[in-house]
Protein backbone atom coordinates (compact mmCIF):
# COMPACT_ATOMS: atom_id res chain seq x y z
CA UNK A 1 0.00 0.00 0.00
CA UNK A 2 1.34 3.46 -0.86
CA UNK A 3 2.15 5.66 2.12
CA UNK A 4 -0.15 8.45 0.95
CA UNK A 5 -3.10 6.03 0.67
CA UNK A 6 -2.79 4.50 4.13
CA UNK A 7 -5.73 5.17 6.42
CA UNK A 8 -5.26 7.39 9.42
CA UNK A 9 -5.57 6.09 12.98
CA UNK A 10 -9.23 7.17 13.00
CA UNK A 11 -12.08 4.96 11.87
CA UNK A 12 -13.49 8.00 10.06
CA UNK A 13 -11.75 9.74 7.21
CA UNK A 14 -11.89 13.50 7.41
CA UNK A 15 -13.18 14.97 4.20
CA UNK A 16 -12.90 18.58 3.30
CA UNK A 17 -16.28 20.27 2.91
CA UNK A 18 -16.07 21.95 -0.49
CA UNK A 19 -19.60 23.36 -0.39
CA UNK A 20 -19.85 27.14 -0.40
CA UNK A 21 -21.08 28.86 2.75
CA UNK A 22 -24.63 30.20 2.48
CA UNK A 23 -26.56 32.69 4.57
CA UNK A 24 -29.70 31.20 6.13
CA UNK A 25 -32.44 32.56 8.36
CA UNK A 26 -33.56 30.26 11.17
CA UNK A 27 -36.71 30.69 13.23
CA UNK A 28 -36.67 29.06 16.66
CA UNK A 29 -39.78 28.78 18.86
CA UNK A 30 -38.82 28.55 22.54
CA UNK A 31 -40.29 28.80 26.03
CA UNK A 32 -40.09 32.37 27.27
CA UNK A 33 -38.08 31.68 30.40
CA UNK A 34 -34.77 32.87 31.87
CA UNK A 35 -31.65 31.34 30.37
CA UNK A 36 -33.10 30.05 27.10
CA UNK A 37 -31.51 32.73 24.93
CA UNK A 38 -28.17 32.20 26.69
CA UNK A 39 -28.35 28.46 25.91
CA UNK A 40 -29.11 29.12 22.24
CA UNK A 41 -26.29 31.65 21.92
CA UNK A 42 -23.99 29.32 23.87
CA UNK A 43 -24.60 26.60 21.30
CA UNK A 44 -23.36 28.92 18.56
CA UNK A 45 -20.36 30.33 20.39
CA UNK A 46 -19.32 26.97 21.85
CA UNK A 47 -19.03 25.49 18.37
CA UNK A 48 -17.50 28.52 16.68
CA UNK A 49 -20.60 29.42 14.63
CA UNK A 50 -21.21 33.09 13.94
CA UNK A 51 -24.53 34.91 14.30
CA UNK A 52 -24.98 37.73 11.77
CA UNK A 53 -28.30 38.86 13.25
CA UNK A 54 -30.35 37.89 16.29
CA UNK A 55 -33.81 39.05 17.33
CA UNK A 56 -36.08 37.67 20.02
CA UNK A 57 -39.48 38.58 21.39
CA UNK A 58 -42.43 36.91 23.05
CA UNK A 59 -44.91 36.16 20.25
CA UNK A 60 -47.50 33.96 21.93
CA UNK A 61 -48.29 35.57 25.29
CA UNK A 62 -50.85 32.98 26.43
CA UNK A 63 -48.43 30.09 25.85
CA UNK A 64 -45.37 32.08 27.02
CA UNK A 65 -43.51 31.33 23.79
CA UNK A 66 -40.84 33.48 22.19
CA UNK A 67 -39.56 33.47 18.65
CA UNK A 68 -35.84 33.80 18.02
CA UNK A 69 -34.80 34.77 14.50
CA UNK A 70 -31.16 33.98 13.73
CA UNK A 71 -29.29 34.84 10.55
CA UNK A 72 -26.16 32.72 10.26
CA UNK A 73 -23.74 31.56 7.61
CA UNK A 74 -22.32 28.12 6.88
CA UNK A 75 -22.14 25.23 4.48
CA UNK A 76 -25.33 23.15 4.10
CA UNK A 77 -23.76 20.49 6.35
CA UNK A 78 -22.93 23.01 9.10
CA UNK A 79 -26.40 24.58 8.85
CA UNK A 80 -28.00 21.16 9.26
CA UNK A 81 -25.79 20.52 12.31
CA UNK A 82 -26.85 23.84 13.83
CA UNK A 83 -30.53 23.02 13.28
CA UNK A 84 -30.18 19.53 14.77
CA UNK A 85 -28.29 20.82 17.81
CA UNK A 86 -30.87 23.58 18.41
CA UNK A 87 -33.67 21.00 18.32
CA UNK A 88 -31.99 19.09 21.18
CA UNK A 89 -32.14 22.04 23.58
CA UNK A 90 -35.00 21.22 25.97
CA UNK A 91 -37.07 24.47 25.91
CA UNK A 92 -36.91 24.62 22.08
CA UNK A 93 -40.26 23.64 20.54
CA UNK A 94 -39.45 24.02 16.86
CA UNK A 95 -36.60 25.04 14.56
CA UNK A 96 -37.36 26.04 10.98
CA UNK A 97 -34.77 26.99 8.38
CA UNK A 98 -36.87 29.66 6.64
CA UNK A 99 -34.40 29.81 3.74
CA UNK A 100 -34.81 26.09 2.98
CA UNK A 101 -38.61 26.31 3.25
CA UNK A 102 -38.67 29.27 0.86
CA UNK A 103 -36.55 27.35 -1.68
CA UNK A 104 -38.82 24.29 -1.35
CA UNK A 105 -41.77 26.55 -2.20
CA UNK A 106 -40.00 27.93 -5.27
CA UNK A 107 -39.24 31.28 -3.63
CA UNK A 108 -35.85 32.92 -3.61
CA UNK A 109 -35.86 33.69 0.15
CA UNK A 110 -38.16 34.29 3.12
CA UNK A 111 -39.61 37.72 3.85
CA UNK A 112 -37.01 39.53 5.94
CA UNK A 113 -37.38 43.02 7.34
CA UNK A 114 -35.35 45.16 9.67
CA UNK A 115 -35.78 48.49 11.44
CA UNK A 116 -32.98 50.99 11.90
CA UNK A 117 -32.59 54.37 13.52
CA UNK A 118 -29.96 56.53 11.86
CA UNK A 119 -28.71 59.75 13.43
CA UNK A 120 -27.37 62.27 10.91
CA UNK A 121 -25.77 65.53 12.04
CA UNK A 122 -25.31 68.35 9.58
CA UNK A 123 -26.30 71.79 8.42
CA UNK A 124 -26.88 73.60 5.15
CA UNK A 125 -26.87 71.61 1.92
CA UNK A 126 -26.09 68.31 3.70
CA UNK A 127 -29.19 68.77 5.84
CA UNK A 128 -31.40 69.39 2.81
CA UNK A 129 -29.88 66.42 0.95
CA UNK A 130 -30.36 64.12 3.95
CA UNK A 131 -34.07 65.03 4.07
CA UNK A 132 -34.45 64.50 0.31
CA UNK A 133 -32.80 61.07 0.43
CA UNK A 134 -34.78 60.05 3.50
CA UNK A 135 -37.97 60.86 1.62
CA UNK A 136 -36.82 58.77 -1.36
CA UNK A 137 -36.18 55.81 0.99
CA UNK A 138 -39.45 56.41 2.87
CA UNK A 139 -37.56 56.97 6.10
CA UNK A 140 -39.42 58.87 8.80
CA UNK A 141 -37.98 61.71 10.86
CA UNK A 142 -38.54 60.70 14.50
CA UNK A 143 -36.42 63.40 16.12
CA UNK A 144 -34.87 66.61 14.85
CA UNK A 145 -33.35 69.89 15.87
CA UNK A 146 -31.19 72.43 14.06
CA UNK A 147 -28.12 70.19 14.30
CA UNK A 148 -29.36 66.67 13.59
CA UNK A 149 -32.08 64.28 12.42
CA UNK A 150 -32.88 60.79 13.63
CA UNK A 151 -34.47 58.76 10.85
CA UNK A 152 -36.44 55.55 11.27
CA UNK A 153 -36.34 53.22 8.30
CA UNK A 154 -37.78 49.75 7.79
CA UNK A 155 -37.32 47.34 4.94
CA UNK A 156 -35.09 44.67 3.50
CA UNK A 157 -31.64 44.43 5.02
CA UNK A 158 -30.11 45.57 1.71
CA UNK A 159 -32.30 48.71 1.73
CA UNK A 160 -31.16 49.55 5.27
CA UNK A 161 -27.50 49.07 4.33
CA UNK A 162 -27.91 51.20 1.20
CA UNK A 163 -29.59 54.00 3.18
CA UNK A 164 -26.78 54.02 5.76
CA UNK A 165 -24.10 54.04 3.03
CA UNK A 166 -25.76 56.98 1.26
CA UNK A 167 -26.15 58.92 4.51
CA UNK A 168 -22.52 58.41 5.67
CA UNK A 169 -21.05 61.29 3.66
CA UNK A 170 -23.87 63.52 4.91
CA UNK A 171 -22.89 63.07 8.56
CA UNK A 172 -23.97 59.74 10.06
CA UNK A 173 -23.21 59.91 13.78
CA UNK A 174 -24.86 56.75 15.07
CA UNK A 175 -26.81 53.73 13.82
CA UNK A 176 -29.00 51.35 15.80
CA UNK A 177 -30.46 48.28 14.04
CA UNK A 178 -32.99 45.74 15.28
CA UNK A 179 -31.74 42.74 13.34
CA UNK A 180 -33.81 40.64 10.99
CA UNK A 181 -37.43 39.66 11.55
CA UNK A 182 -38.48 36.96 9.09
CA UNK A 183 -41.41 34.81 7.94
CA UNK A 184 -42.17 32.59 4.99
CA UNK A 185 -44.94 33.46 2.55
CA UNK A 186 -48.16 31.46 2.55
CA UNK A 187 -50.97 30.64 4.99
CA UNK A 188 -49.04 27.98 6.93
CA UNK A 189 -47.79 28.53 10.44
CA UNK A 190 -44.07 28.23 11.21
C-alpha atoms as a printed R data frame, in Angstrom:
    type eleno elety resid chain resno       x      y      z
1   ATOM     1    CA   UNK     A     1   0.000  0.000  0.000
2   ATOM     2    CA   UNK     A     2   1.337  3.456 -0.862
3   ATOM     3    CA   UNK     A     3   2.151  5.659  2.121
4   ATOM     4    CA   UNK     A     4  -0.146  8.450  0.951
5   ATOM     5    CA   UNK     A     5  -3.101  6.033  0.668
6   ATOM     6    CA   UNK     A     6  -2.787  4.501  4.129
7   ATOM     7    CA   UNK     A     7  -5.732  5.171  6.416
8   ATOM     8    CA   UNK     A     8  -5.262  7.385  9.416
9   ATOM     9    CA   UNK     A     9  -5.574  6.089 12.981
10  ATOM    10    CA   UNK     A    10  -9.230  7.168 12.996
11  ATOM    11    CA   UNK     A    11 -12.077  4.961 11.869
12  ATOM    12    CA   UNK     A    12 -13.488  7.997 10.063
13  ATOM    13    CA   UNK     A    13 -11.754  9.737  7.212
14  ATOM    14    CA   UNK     A    14 -11.888 13.496  7.411
15  ATOM    15    CA   UNK     A    15 -13.185 14.966  4.202
16  ATOM    16    CA   UNK     A    16 -12.899 18.584  3.302
17  ATOM    17    CA   UNK     A    17 -16.278 20.265  2.907
18  ATOM    18    CA   UNK     A    18 -16.074 21.950 -0.490
19  ATOM    19    CA   UNK     A    19 -19.605 23.364 -0.392
20  ATOM    20    CA   UNK     A    20 -19.850 27.143 -0.405
21  ATOM    21    CA   UNK     A    21 -21.077 28.858  2.752
22  ATOM    22    CA   UNK     A    22 -24.626 30.197  2.482
23  ATOM    23    CA   UNK     A    23 -26.559 32.691  4.568
24  ATOM    24    CA   UNK     A    24 -29.697 31.201  6.133
25  ATOM    25    CA   UNK     A    25 -32.436 32.557  8.355
26  ATOM    26    CA   UNK     A    26 -33.557 30.264 11.169
27  ATOM    27    CA   UNK     A    27 -36.709 30.687 13.226
28  ATOM    28    CA   UNK     A    28 -36.668 29.062 16.658
29  ATOM    29    CA   UNK     A    29 -39.781 28.777 18.855
30  ATOM    30    CA   UNK     A    30 -38.816 28.547 22.543
31  ATOM    31    CA   UNK     A    31 -40.294 28.797 26.026
32  ATOM    32    CA   UNK     A    32 -40.092 32.365 27.273
33  ATOM    33    CA   UNK     A    33 -38.078 31.682 30.402
34  ATOM    34    CA   UNK     A    34 -34.770 32.869 31.867
35  ATOM    35    CA   UNK     A    35 -31.646 31.339 30.368
36  ATOM    36    CA   UNK     A    36 -33.103 30.045 27.097
37  ATOM    37    CA   UNK     A    37 -31.508 32.734 24.932
38  ATOM    38    CA   UNK     A    38 -28.166 32.198 26.687
39  ATOM    39    CA   UNK     A    39 -28.346 28.459 25.909
40  ATOM    40    CA   UNK     A    40 -29.108 29.121 22.238
41  ATOM    41    CA   UNK     A    41 -26.288 31.645 21.920
42  ATOM    42    CA   UNK     A    42 -23.989 29.319 23.874
43  ATOM    43    CA   UNK     A    43 -24.598 26.596 21.300
44  ATOM    44    CA   UNK     A    44 -23.355 28.924 18.560
45  ATOM    45    CA   UNK     A    45 -20.355 30.334 20.393
46  ATOM    46    CA   UNK     A    46 -19.325 26.970 21.846
47  ATOM    47    CA   UNK     A    47 -19.028 25.489 18.374
48  ATOM    48    CA   UNK     A    48 -17.504 28.520 16.676
49  ATOM    49    CA   UNK     A    49 -20.597 29.421 14.625
50  ATOM    50    CA   UNK     A    50 -21.209 33.091 13.937
51  ATOM    51    CA   UNK     A    51 -24.526 34.908 14.301
52  ATOM    52    CA   UNK     A    52 -24.983 37.726 11.773
53  ATOM    53    CA   UNK     A    53 -28.298 38.864 13.249
54  ATOM    54    CA   UNK     A    54 -30.346 37.892 16.287
55  ATOM    55    CA   UNK     A    55 -33.809 39.054 17.327
56  ATOM    56    CA   UNK     A    56 -36.075 37.673 20.018
57  ATOM    57    CA   UNK     A    57 -39.476 38.578 21.392
58  ATOM    58    CA   UNK     A    58 -42.431 36.906 23.045
59  ATOM    59    CA   UNK     A    59 -44.906 36.165 20.246
60  ATOM    60    CA   UNK     A    60 -47.495 33.958 21.934
61  ATOM    61    CA   UNK     A    61 -48.287 35.565 25.290
62  ATOM    62    CA   UNK     A    62 -50.854 32.979 26.432
63  ATOM    63    CA   UNK     A    63 -48.434 30.086 25.850
64  ATOM    64    CA   UNK     A    64 -45.367 32.076 27.022
65  ATOM    65    CA   UNK     A    65 -43.512 31.332 23.793
66  ATOM    66    CA   UNK     A    66 -40.843 33.476 22.190
67  ATOM    67    CA   UNK     A    67 -39.562 33.466 18.649
68  ATOM    68    CA   UNK     A    68 -35.844 33.803 18.016
69  ATOM    69    CA   UNK     A    69 -34.798 34.772 14.500
70  ATOM    70    CA   UNK     A    70 -31.164 33.985 13.727
71  ATOM    71    CA   UNK     A    71 -29.289 34.844 10.549
72  ATOM    72    CA   UNK     A    72 -26.157 32.723 10.260
73  ATOM    73    CA   UNK     A    73 -23.742 31.561  7.610
74  ATOM    74    CA   UNK     A    74 -22.322 28.124  6.883
75  ATOM    75    CA   UNK     A    75 -22.139 25.234  4.478
76  ATOM    76    CA   UNK     A    76 -25.325 23.145  4.098
77  ATOM    77    CA   UNK     A    77 -23.756 20.491  6.348
78  ATOM    78    CA   UNK     A    78 -22.930 23.010  9.095
79  ATOM    79    CA   UNK     A    79 -26.396 24.582  8.850
80  ATOM    80    CA   UNK     A    80 -28.003 21.160  9.260
81  ATOM    81    CA   UNK     A    81 -25.790 20.515 12.312
82  ATOM    82    CA   UNK     A    82 -26.853 23.840 13.829
83  ATOM    83    CA   UNK     A    83 -30.527 23.021 13.276
84  ATOM    84    CA   UNK     A    84 -30.179 19.533 14.769
85  ATOM    85    CA   UNK     A    85 -28.294 20.822 17.810
86  ATOM    86    CA   UNK     A    86 -30.865 23.578 18.408
87  ATOM    87    CA   UNK     A    87 -33.670 20.998 18.318
88  ATOM    88    CA   UNK     A    88 -31.994 19.092 21.177
89  ATOM    89    CA   UNK     A    89 -32.136 22.039 23.583
90  ATOM    90    CA   UNK     A    90 -35.001 21.224 25.973
91  ATOM    91    CA   UNK     A    91 -37.067 24.472 25.906
92  ATOM    92    CA   UNK     A    92 -36.907 24.618 22.080
93  ATOM    93    CA   UNK     A    93 -40.259 23.638 20.540
94  ATOM    94    CA   UNK     A    94 -39.446 24.017 16.865
95  ATOM    95    CA   UNK     A    95 -36.602 25.039 14.564
96  ATOM    96    CA   UNK     A    96 -37.363 26.043 10.981
97  ATOM    97    CA   UNK     A    97 -34.773 26.989  8.379
98  ATOM    98    CA   UNK     A    98 -36.865 29.655  6.641
99  ATOM    99    CA   UNK     A    99 -34.403 29.808  3.741
100 ATOM   100    CA   UNK     A   100 -34.812 26.085  2.981
101 ATOM   101    CA   UNK     A   101 -38.615 26.306  3.248
102 ATOM   102    CA   UNK     A   102 -38.667 29.274  0.857
103 ATOM   103    CA   UNK     A   103 -36.547 27.351 -1.679
104 ATOM   104    CA   UNK     A   104 -38.816 24.290 -1.355
105 ATOM   105    CA   UNK     A   105 -41.767 26.552 -2.203
106 ATOM   106    CA   UNK     A   106 -39.996 27.934 -5.270
107 ATOM   107    CA   UNK     A   107 -39.237 31.279 -3.630
108 ATOM   108    CA   UNK     A   108 -35.854 32.923 -3.606
109 ATOM   109    CA   UNK     A   109 -35.858 33.695  0.146
110 ATOM   110    CA   UNK     A   110 -38.160 34.287  3.121
111 ATOM   111    CA   UNK     A   111 -39.605 37.722  3.846
112 ATOM   112    CA   UNK     A   112 -37.010 39.528  5.940
113 ATOM   113    CA   UNK     A   113 -37.380 43.022  7.336
114 ATOM   114    CA   UNK     A   114 -35.351 45.162  9.673
115 ATOM   115    CA   UNK     A   115 -35.781 48.491 11.436
116 ATOM   116    CA   UNK     A   116 -32.976 50.990 11.896
117 ATOM   117    CA   UNK     A   117 -32.594 54.372 13.519
118 ATOM   118    CA   UNK     A   118 -29.960 56.529 11.855
119 ATOM   119    CA   UNK     A   119 -28.707 59.749 13.430
120 ATOM   120    CA   UNK     A   120 -27.371 62.274 10.908
121 ATOM   121    CA   UNK     A   121 -25.765 65.534 12.039
122 ATOM   122    CA   UNK     A   122 -25.305 68.347  9.581
123 ATOM   123    CA   UNK     A   123 -26.304 71.788  8.420
124 ATOM   124    CA   UNK     A   124 -26.876 73.601  5.154
125 ATOM   125    CA   UNK     A   125 -26.872 71.614  1.919
126 ATOM   126    CA   UNK     A   126 -26.088 68.313  3.705
127 ATOM   127    CA   UNK     A   127 -29.186 68.765  5.844
128 ATOM   128    CA   UNK     A   128 -31.395 69.389  2.812
129 ATOM   129    CA   UNK     A   129 -29.881 66.420  0.948
130 ATOM   130    CA   UNK     A   130 -30.362 64.121  3.955
131 ATOM   131    CA   UNK     A   131 -34.065 65.027  4.067
132 ATOM   132    CA   UNK     A   132 -34.447 64.503  0.311
133 ATOM   133    CA   UNK     A   133 -32.801 61.073  0.430
134 ATOM   134    CA   UNK     A   134 -34.782 60.046  3.502
135 ATOM   135    CA   UNK     A   135 -37.974 60.863  1.616
136 ATOM   136    CA   UNK     A   136 -36.820 58.769 -1.363
137 ATOM   137    CA   UNK     A   137 -36.178 55.813  0.990
138 ATOM   138    CA   UNK     A   138 -39.451 56.406  2.872
139 ATOM   139    CA   UNK     A   139 -37.558 56.974  6.101
140 ATOM   140    CA   UNK     A   140 -39.423 58.875  8.800
141 ATOM   141    CA   UNK     A   141 -37.975 61.707 10.860
142 ATOM   142    CA   UNK     A   142 -38.544 60.703 14.498
143 ATOM   143    CA   UNK     A   143 -36.421 63.401 16.125
144 ATOM   144    CA   UNK     A   144 -34.867 66.606 14.854
145 ATOM   145    CA   UNK     A   145 -33.345 69.891 15.874
146 ATOM   146    CA   UNK     A   146 -31.193 72.432 14.064
147 ATOM   147    CA   UNK     A   147 -28.115 70.195 14.297
148 ATOM   148    CA   UNK     A   148 -29.363 66.673 13.586
149 ATOM   149    CA   UNK     A   149 -32.075 64.277 12.415
150 ATOM   150    CA   UNK     A   150 -32.879 60.790 13.627
151 ATOM   151    CA   UNK     A   151 -34.466 58.760 10.853
152 ATOM   152    CA   UNK     A   152 -36.443 55.547 11.273
153 ATOM   153    CA   UNK     A   153 -36.341 53.218  8.300
154 ATOM   154    CA   UNK     A   154 -37.776 49.747  7.793
155 ATOM   155    CA   UNK     A   155 -37.324 47.338  4.938
156 ATOM   156    CA   UNK     A   156 -35.095 44.667  3.496
157 ATOM   157    CA   UNK     A   157 -31.637 44.428  5.022
158 ATOM   158    CA   UNK     A   158 -30.108 45.571  1.708
159 ATOM   159    CA   UNK     A   159 -32.301 48.708  1.733
160 ATOM   160    CA   UNK     A   160 -31.155 49.554  5.275
161 ATOM   161    CA   UNK     A   161 -27.503 49.074  4.328
162 ATOM   162    CA   UNK     A   162 -27.906 51.199  1.200
163 ATOM   163    CA   UNK     A   163 -29.588 53.999  3.176
164 ATOM   164    CA   UNK     A   164 -26.782 54.018  5.760
165 ATOM   165    CA   UNK     A   165 -24.105 54.043  3.028
166 ATOM   166    CA   UNK     A   166 -25.762 56.984  1.257
167 ATOM   167    CA   UNK     A   167 -26.146 58.921  4.513
168 ATOM   168    CA   UNK     A   168 -22.523 58.406  5.668
169 ATOM   169    CA   UNK     A   169 -21.050 61.292  3.658
170 ATOM   170    CA   UNK     A   170 -23.873 63.517  4.909
171 ATOM   171    CA   UNK     A   171 -22.891 63.073  8.557
172 ATOM   172    CA   UNK     A   172 -23.965 59.740 10.062
173 ATOM   173    CA   UNK     A   173 -23.208 59.906 13.779
174 ATOM   174    CA   UNK     A   174 -24.860 56.745 15.072
175 ATOM   175    CA   UNK     A   175 -26.810 53.730 13.820
176 ATOM   176    CA   UNK     A   176 -29.003 51.346 15.800
177 ATOM   177    CA   UNK     A   177 -30.464 48.280 14.038
178 ATOM   178    CA   UNK     A   178 -32.991 45.741 15.276
179 ATOM   179    CA   UNK     A   179 -31.739 42.738 13.344
180 ATOM   180    CA   UNK     A   180 -33.812 40.635 10.995
181 ATOM   181    CA   UNK     A   181 -37.425 39.659 11.553
182 ATOM   182    CA   UNK     A   182 -38.485 36.962  9.089
183 ATOM   183    CA   UNK     A   183 -41.407 34.806  7.937
184 ATOM   184    CA   UNK     A   184 -42.175 32.595  4.990
185 ATOM   185    CA   UNK     A   185 -44.939 33.456  2.548
186 ATOM   186    CA   UNK     A   186 -48.161 31.460  2.552
187 ATOM   187    CA   UNK     A   187 -50.970 30.643  4.986
188 ATOM   188    CA   UNK     A   188 -49.043 27.976  6.931
189 ATOM   189    CA   UNK     A   189 -47.795 28.527 10.445
190 ATOM   190    CA   UNK     A   190 -44.070 28.231 11.209
